Short mmCIF file of C-alpha atoms in Angstrom, two decimals:
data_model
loop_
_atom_site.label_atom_id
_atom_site.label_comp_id
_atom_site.label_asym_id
_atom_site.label_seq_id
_atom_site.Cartn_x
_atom_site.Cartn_y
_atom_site.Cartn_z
CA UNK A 1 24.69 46.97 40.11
CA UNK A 2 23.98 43.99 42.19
CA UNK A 3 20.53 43.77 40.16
CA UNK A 4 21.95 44.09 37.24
CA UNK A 5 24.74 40.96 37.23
CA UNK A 6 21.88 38.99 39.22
CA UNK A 7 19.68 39.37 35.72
CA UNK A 8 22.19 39.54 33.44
CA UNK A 9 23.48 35.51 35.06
CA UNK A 10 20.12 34.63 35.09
CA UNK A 11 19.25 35.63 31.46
CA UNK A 12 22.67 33.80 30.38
CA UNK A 13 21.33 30.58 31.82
CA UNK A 14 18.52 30.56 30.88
CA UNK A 15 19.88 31.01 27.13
CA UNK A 16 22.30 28.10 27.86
CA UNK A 17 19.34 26.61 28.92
CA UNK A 18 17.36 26.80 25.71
CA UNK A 19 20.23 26.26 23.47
CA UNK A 20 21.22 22.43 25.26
CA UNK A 21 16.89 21.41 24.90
CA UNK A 22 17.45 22.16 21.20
CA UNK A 23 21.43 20.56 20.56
CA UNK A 24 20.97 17.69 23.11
CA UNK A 25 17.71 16.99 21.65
CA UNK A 26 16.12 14.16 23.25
CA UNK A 27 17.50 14.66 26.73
CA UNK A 28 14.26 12.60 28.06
CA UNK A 29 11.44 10.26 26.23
CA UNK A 30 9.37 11.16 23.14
CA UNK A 31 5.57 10.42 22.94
CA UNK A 32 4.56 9.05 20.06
CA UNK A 33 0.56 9.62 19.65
CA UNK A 34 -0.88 7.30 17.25
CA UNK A 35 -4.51 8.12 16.79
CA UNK A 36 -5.95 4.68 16.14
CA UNK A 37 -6.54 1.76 18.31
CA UNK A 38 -3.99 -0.46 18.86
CA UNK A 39 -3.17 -3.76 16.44
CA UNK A 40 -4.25 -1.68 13.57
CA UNK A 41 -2.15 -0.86 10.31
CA UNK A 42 -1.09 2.56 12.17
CA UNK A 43 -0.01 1.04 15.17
CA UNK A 44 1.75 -1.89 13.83
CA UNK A 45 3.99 0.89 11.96
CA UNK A 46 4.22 2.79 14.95
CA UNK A 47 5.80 0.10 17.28
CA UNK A 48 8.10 -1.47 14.52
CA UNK A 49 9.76 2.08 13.74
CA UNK A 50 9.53 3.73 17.27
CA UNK A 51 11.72 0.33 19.04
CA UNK A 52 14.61 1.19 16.31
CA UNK A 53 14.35 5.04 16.91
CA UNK A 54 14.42 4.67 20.35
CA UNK A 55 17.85 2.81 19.89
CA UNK A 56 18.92 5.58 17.90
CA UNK A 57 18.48 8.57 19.56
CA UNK A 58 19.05 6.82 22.86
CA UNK A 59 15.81 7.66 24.30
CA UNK A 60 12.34 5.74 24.40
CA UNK A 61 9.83 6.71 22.83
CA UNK A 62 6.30 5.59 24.12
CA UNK A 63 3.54 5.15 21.68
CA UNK A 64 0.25 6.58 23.10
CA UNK A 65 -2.67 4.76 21.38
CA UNK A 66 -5.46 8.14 20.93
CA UNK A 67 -8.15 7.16 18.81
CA UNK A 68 -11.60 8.70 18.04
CA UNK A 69 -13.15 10.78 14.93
CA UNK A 70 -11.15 8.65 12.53
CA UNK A 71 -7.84 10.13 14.13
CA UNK A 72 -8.77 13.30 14.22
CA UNK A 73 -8.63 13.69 18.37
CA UNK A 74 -4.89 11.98 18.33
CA UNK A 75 -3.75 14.01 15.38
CA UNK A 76 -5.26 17.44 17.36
CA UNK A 77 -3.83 16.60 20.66
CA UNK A 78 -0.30 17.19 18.89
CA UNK A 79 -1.53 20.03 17.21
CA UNK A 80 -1.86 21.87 20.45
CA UNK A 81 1.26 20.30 22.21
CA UNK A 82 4.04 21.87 22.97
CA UNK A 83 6.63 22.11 20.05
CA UNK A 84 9.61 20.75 21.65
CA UNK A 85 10.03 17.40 19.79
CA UNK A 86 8.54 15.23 22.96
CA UNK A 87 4.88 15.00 21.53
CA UNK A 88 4.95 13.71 18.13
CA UNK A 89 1.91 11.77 15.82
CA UNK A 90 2.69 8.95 13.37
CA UNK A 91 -0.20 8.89 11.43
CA UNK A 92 -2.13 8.68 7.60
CA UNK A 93 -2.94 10.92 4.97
CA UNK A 94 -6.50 10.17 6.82
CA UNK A 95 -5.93 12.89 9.35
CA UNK A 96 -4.15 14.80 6.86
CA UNK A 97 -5.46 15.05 3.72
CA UNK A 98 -8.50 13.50 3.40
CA UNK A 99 -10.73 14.21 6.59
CA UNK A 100 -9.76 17.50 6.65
CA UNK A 101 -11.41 18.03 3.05
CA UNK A 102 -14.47 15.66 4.29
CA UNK A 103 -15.28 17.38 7.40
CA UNK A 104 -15.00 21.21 7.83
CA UNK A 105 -15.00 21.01 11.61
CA UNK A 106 -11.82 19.53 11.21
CA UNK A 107 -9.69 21.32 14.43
CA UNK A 108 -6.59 21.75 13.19
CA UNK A 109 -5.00 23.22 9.89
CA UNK A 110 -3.04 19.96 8.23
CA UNK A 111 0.17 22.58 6.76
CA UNK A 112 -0.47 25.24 9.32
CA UNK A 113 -0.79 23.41 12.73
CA UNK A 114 1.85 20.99 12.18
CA UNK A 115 5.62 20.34 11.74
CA UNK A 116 5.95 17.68 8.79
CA UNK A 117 9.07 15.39 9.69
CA UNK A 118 9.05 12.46 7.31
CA UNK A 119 7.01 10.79 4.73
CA UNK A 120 7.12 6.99 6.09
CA UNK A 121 5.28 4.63 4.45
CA UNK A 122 2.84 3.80 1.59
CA UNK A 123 0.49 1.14 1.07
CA UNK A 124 -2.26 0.14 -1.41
CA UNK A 125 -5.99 -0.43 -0.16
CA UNK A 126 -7.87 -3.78 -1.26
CA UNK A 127 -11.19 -3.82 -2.95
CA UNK A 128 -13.53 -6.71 -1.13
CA UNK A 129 -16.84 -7.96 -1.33
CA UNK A 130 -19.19 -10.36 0.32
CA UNK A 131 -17.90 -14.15 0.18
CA UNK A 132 -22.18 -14.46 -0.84
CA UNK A 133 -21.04 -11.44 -3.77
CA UNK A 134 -22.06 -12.91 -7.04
CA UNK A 135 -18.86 -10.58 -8.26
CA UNK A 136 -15.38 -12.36 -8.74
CA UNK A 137 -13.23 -10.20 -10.37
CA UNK A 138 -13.72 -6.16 -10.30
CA UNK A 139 -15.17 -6.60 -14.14
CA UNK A 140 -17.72 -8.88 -13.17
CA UNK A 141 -18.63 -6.44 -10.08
CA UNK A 142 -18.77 -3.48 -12.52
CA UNK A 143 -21.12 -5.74 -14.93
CA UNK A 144 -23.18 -6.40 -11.59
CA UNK A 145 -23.26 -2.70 -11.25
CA UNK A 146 -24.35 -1.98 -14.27
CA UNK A 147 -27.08 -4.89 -14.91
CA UNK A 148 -28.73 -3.44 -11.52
CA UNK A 149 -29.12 0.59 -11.83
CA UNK A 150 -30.23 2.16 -9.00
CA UNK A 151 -28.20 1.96 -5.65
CA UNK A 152 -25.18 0.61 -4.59
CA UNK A 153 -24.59 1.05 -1.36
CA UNK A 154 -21.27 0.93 0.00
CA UNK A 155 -21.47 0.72 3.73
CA UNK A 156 -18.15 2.44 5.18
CA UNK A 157 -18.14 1.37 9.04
CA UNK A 158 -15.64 3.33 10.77
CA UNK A 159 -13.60 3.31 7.81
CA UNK A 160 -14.93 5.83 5.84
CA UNK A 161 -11.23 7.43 5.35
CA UNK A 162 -10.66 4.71 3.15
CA UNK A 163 -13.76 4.25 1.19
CA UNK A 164 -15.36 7.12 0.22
CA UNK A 165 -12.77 8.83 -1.89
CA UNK A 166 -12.15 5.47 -3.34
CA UNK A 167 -15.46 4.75 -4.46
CA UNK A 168 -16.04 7.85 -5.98
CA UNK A 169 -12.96 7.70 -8.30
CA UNK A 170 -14.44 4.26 -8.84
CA UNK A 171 -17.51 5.21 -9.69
CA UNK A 172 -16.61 7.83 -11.77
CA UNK A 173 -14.14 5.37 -13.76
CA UNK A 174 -16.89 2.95 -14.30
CA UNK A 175 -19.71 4.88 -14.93
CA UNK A 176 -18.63 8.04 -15.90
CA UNK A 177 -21.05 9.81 -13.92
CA UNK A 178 -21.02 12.89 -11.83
CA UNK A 179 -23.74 12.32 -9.67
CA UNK A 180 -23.91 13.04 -5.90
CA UNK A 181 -22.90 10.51 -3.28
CA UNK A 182 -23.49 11.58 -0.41
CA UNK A 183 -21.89 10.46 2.66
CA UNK A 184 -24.88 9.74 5.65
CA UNK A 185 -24.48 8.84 8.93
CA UNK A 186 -26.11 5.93 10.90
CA UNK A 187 -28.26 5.40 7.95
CA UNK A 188 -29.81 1.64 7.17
CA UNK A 189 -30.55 1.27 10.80
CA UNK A 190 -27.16 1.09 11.93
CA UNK A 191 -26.67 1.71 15.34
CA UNK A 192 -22.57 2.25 15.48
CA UNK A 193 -22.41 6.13 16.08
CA UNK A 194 -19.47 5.99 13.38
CA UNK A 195 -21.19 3.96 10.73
CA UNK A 196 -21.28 5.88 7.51
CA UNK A 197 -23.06 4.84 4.54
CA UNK A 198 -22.51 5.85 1.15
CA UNK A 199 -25.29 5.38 -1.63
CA UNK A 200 -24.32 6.43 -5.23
CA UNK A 201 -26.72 5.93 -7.77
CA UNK A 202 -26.29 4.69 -10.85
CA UNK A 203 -28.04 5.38 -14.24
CA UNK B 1 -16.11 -4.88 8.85
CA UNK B 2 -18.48 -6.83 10.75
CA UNK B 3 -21.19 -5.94 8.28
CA UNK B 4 -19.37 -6.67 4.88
CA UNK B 5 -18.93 -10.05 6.72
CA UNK B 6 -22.48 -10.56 7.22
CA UNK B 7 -23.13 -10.14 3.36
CA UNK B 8 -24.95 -6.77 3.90
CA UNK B 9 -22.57 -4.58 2.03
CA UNK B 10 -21.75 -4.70 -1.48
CA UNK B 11 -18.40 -3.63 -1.77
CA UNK B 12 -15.36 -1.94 0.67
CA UNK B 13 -12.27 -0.68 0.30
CA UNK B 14 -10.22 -1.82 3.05
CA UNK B 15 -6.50 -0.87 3.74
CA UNK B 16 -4.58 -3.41 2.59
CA UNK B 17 -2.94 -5.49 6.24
CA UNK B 18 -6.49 -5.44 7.33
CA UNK B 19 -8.34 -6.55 4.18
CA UNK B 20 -5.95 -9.12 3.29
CA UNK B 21 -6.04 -10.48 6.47
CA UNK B 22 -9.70 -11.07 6.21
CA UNK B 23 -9.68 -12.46 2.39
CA UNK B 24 -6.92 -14.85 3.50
CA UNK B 25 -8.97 -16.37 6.25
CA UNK B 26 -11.97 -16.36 4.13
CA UNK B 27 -14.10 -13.88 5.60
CA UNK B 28 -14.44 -11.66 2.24
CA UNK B 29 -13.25 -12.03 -1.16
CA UNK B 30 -10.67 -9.57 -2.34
CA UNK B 31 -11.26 -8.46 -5.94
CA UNK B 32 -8.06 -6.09 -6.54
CA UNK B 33 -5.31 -3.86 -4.97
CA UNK B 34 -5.13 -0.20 -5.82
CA UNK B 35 -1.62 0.30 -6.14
CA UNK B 36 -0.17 0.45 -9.68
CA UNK B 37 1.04 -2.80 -9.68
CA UNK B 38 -0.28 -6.15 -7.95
CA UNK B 39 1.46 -7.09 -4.36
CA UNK B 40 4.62 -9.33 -3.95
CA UNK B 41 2.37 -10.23 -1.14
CA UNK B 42 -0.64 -11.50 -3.06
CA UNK B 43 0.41 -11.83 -7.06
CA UNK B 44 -2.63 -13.89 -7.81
CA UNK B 45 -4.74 -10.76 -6.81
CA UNK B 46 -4.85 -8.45 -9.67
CA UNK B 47 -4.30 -4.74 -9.57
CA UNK B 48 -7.51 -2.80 -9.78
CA UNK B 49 -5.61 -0.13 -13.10
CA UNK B 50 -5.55 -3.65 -15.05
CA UNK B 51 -9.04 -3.82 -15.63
CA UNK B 52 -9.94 -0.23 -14.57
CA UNK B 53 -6.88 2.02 -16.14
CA UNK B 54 -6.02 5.14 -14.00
CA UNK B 55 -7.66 3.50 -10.53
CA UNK B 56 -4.77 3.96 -8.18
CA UNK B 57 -4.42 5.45 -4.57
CA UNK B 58 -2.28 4.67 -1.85
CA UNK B 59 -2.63 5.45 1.92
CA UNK B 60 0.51 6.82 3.47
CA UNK B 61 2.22 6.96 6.99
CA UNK B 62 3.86 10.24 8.20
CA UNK B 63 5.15 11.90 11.53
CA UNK B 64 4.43 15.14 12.27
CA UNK B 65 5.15 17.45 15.22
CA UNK B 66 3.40 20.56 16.70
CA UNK B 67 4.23 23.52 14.44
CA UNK B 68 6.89 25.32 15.39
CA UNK B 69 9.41 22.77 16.56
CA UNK B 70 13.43 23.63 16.52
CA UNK B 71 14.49 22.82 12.62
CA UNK B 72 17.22 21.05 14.68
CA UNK B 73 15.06 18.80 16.71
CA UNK B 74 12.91 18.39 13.24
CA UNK B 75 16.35 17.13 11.55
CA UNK B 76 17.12 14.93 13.81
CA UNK B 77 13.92 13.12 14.08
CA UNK B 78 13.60 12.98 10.24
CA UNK B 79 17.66 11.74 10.04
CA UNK B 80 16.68 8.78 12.35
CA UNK B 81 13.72 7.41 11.20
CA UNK B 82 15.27 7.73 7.78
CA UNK B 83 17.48 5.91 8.92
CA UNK B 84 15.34 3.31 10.86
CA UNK B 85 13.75 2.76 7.50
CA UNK B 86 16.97 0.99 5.59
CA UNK B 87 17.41 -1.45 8.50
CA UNK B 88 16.77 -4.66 6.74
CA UNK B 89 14.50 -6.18 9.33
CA UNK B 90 12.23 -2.97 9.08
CA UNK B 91 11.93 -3.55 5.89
CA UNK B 92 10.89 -7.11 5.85
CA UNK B 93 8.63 -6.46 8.90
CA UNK B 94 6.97 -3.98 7.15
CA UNK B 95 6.58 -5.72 3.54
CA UNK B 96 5.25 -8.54 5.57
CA UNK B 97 2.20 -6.05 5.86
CA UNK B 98 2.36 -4.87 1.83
CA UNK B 99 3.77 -1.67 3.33
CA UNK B 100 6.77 0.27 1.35
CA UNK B 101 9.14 2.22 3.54
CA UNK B 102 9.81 5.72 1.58
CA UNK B 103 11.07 8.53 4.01
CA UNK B 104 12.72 11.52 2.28
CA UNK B 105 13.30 15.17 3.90
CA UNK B 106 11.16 17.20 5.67
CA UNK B 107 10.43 19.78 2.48
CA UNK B 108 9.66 16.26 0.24
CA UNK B 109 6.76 15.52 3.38
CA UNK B 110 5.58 19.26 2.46
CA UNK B 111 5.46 18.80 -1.33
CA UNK B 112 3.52 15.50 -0.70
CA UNK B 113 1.02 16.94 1.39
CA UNK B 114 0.13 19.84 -1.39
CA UNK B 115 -0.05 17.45 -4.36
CA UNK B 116 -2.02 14.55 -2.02
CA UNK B 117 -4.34 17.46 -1.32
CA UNK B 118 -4.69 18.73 -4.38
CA UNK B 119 -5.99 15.56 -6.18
CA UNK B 120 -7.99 14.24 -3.71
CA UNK B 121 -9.80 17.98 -3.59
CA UNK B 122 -10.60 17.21 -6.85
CA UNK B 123 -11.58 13.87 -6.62
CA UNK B 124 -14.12 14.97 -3.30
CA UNK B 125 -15.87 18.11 -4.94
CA UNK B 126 -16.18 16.54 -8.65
CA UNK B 127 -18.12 14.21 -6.45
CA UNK B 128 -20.02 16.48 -4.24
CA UNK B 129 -19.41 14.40 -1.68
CA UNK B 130 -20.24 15.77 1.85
CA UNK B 131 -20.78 15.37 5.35
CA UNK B 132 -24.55 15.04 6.47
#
């Protein structure tokens, strides 16, 4: 009998105990991964948002710069935390969209290993060239293009997120091609270990 | 970015606080945006869709948990940073970096997701572009 009210009080708090984590929700400070370096785009979002949330929910939240594998490492690390609304990622459609449909050793499922919470923030990318460029306007780069068939090679850096998709819609656009561009690493000589180069050819 | 700087590349697509930063100091020359329209932030720079119709694409912010967080906890995380997002200084601090605040409900993140996916899929294996 004695057994029986000693579980039966401890299964009742612990229930109690459950039910405040979830309705007092946050009863201690959120980590906020964000899986770029600091001073980027990302983070700059990150700390302007996360100072006003903090205020709101009357808890901090601490932003937890995790970069590597453009985001990838930072976006898995929440992946595989606990689901209790203390580990959280502020992050691009890089992690989610596009590298996942780049790279098939992408570690996490974007829809299945993730809770989506809200849709921030949008912003446009900028096409640049070369101050030596002959190109000053995209219709004079396309006539470039065009005038000289054979390679253009778009080095990506570590930004390859942003480029490659880009320039084959470009491409495509311009040229109305469907030719292969394929995305190669450390080509050209380049010694950064996430330098990506992309060489479409044109006809 | 160090090597489009040098003059080795041809062209880059930057995102656009970075990039901009860069053409405004002179460092590269910015041809075009690729949002629909051209930037409060830059009007003399012309949208890439004006002299390449249909060339648009946006990168996008987002917040995601684990899966399998509370639908409480999610709600409340989603009703502050929506809410976050109509302060006025947010906004400005934000536009200061050509960056729109949107937000929305958790189910209007998941709809996003599918269609972002969807496109760019298409975009990626029309291409045949892969890892080596």
């Amino acid at each position: 009998m004695k057994k029986l009210l000693c579980f039966s009080m401890l299964a009742l708090s612990l229930t109690a105990t459950s039910l405040a984590t979830a309705q007092d929700y946050p009863v201690r400070p959120i980590k906020m991964i964000v899986p770029f370096p600091p001073a980027g785009g990302t983070d700059n979002v990150a700390r302007i948002v996360a100072q006003q949330v903090s205020q709101d929910l009357g808890q901090s939240i601490t932003i937890e710069n995790r970069a590597g594998a453009a985001g990838m490492i930072g976006a898995d690390a929440v992946a595989k935390a606990e689901p209790d609304g203390y580990t959280i990622v502020l992050t691009t459609n890089s992690t989610h969209v596009i590298g996942p449909l780049l790279n098939p050793k992408t570690p996490y499922s974007p829809t299945k290993s993730f809770s989506p919470v809200i849709y921030l923030a949008q912003s446009p990318s900028i096409m640049v060239v070369p101050v030596s460029s002959p190109a000053k306007t995209v219709k004079e780069f396309i006539e470039l293009a065009k005038k000289n068939p054979g390679e253009i090679e778009l080095r990506i850096g570590w930004k390859w997120r942003y480029s490659a998709p880009f320039w084959r819609a470009f491409s495509s656009l311009v040229w109305n091609q469907h030719g292969t561009c394929p995305l190669q690493r450390n080509r050209i000589g380049h010694a950064r270990p996430d330098s990506w180069a992309i060489r479409c050819h044109v006809r | 970015m160090p090597d489009l700087i040098a003059g080795r590349l041809d062209v880059m697509f930057d995102s656009f606080s970075s990039g901009y930063l860069q053409a405004k100091d002179g460092k590269v020359r910015a041809l075009g945006v690729s949002s629909p329209d051209r930037s409060p932030l830059v009007p003399e720079l012309p949208a890439i869709s004006e002299q390449l119709p249909g060339f648009i694409s946006m990168t996008w912010f987002g917040v995601f948990g684990p899966a399998g967080m509370p639908q409480s906890v999610v709600n409340k995380l989603n009703a502050s940073f929506n809410k976050v997002l109509k302060d006025p200084q947010v906004k400005e601090q934000l536009a200061k970096m050509g960056i729109d605040g949107i937000g929305g409900t958790p189910t209007d993140f998941t709809k996003k997701l599918a269609t972002d996916t969807q496109e760019w899929q298409k975009v990626i294996s029309d291409a045949k572009i892969t890892l080596q």
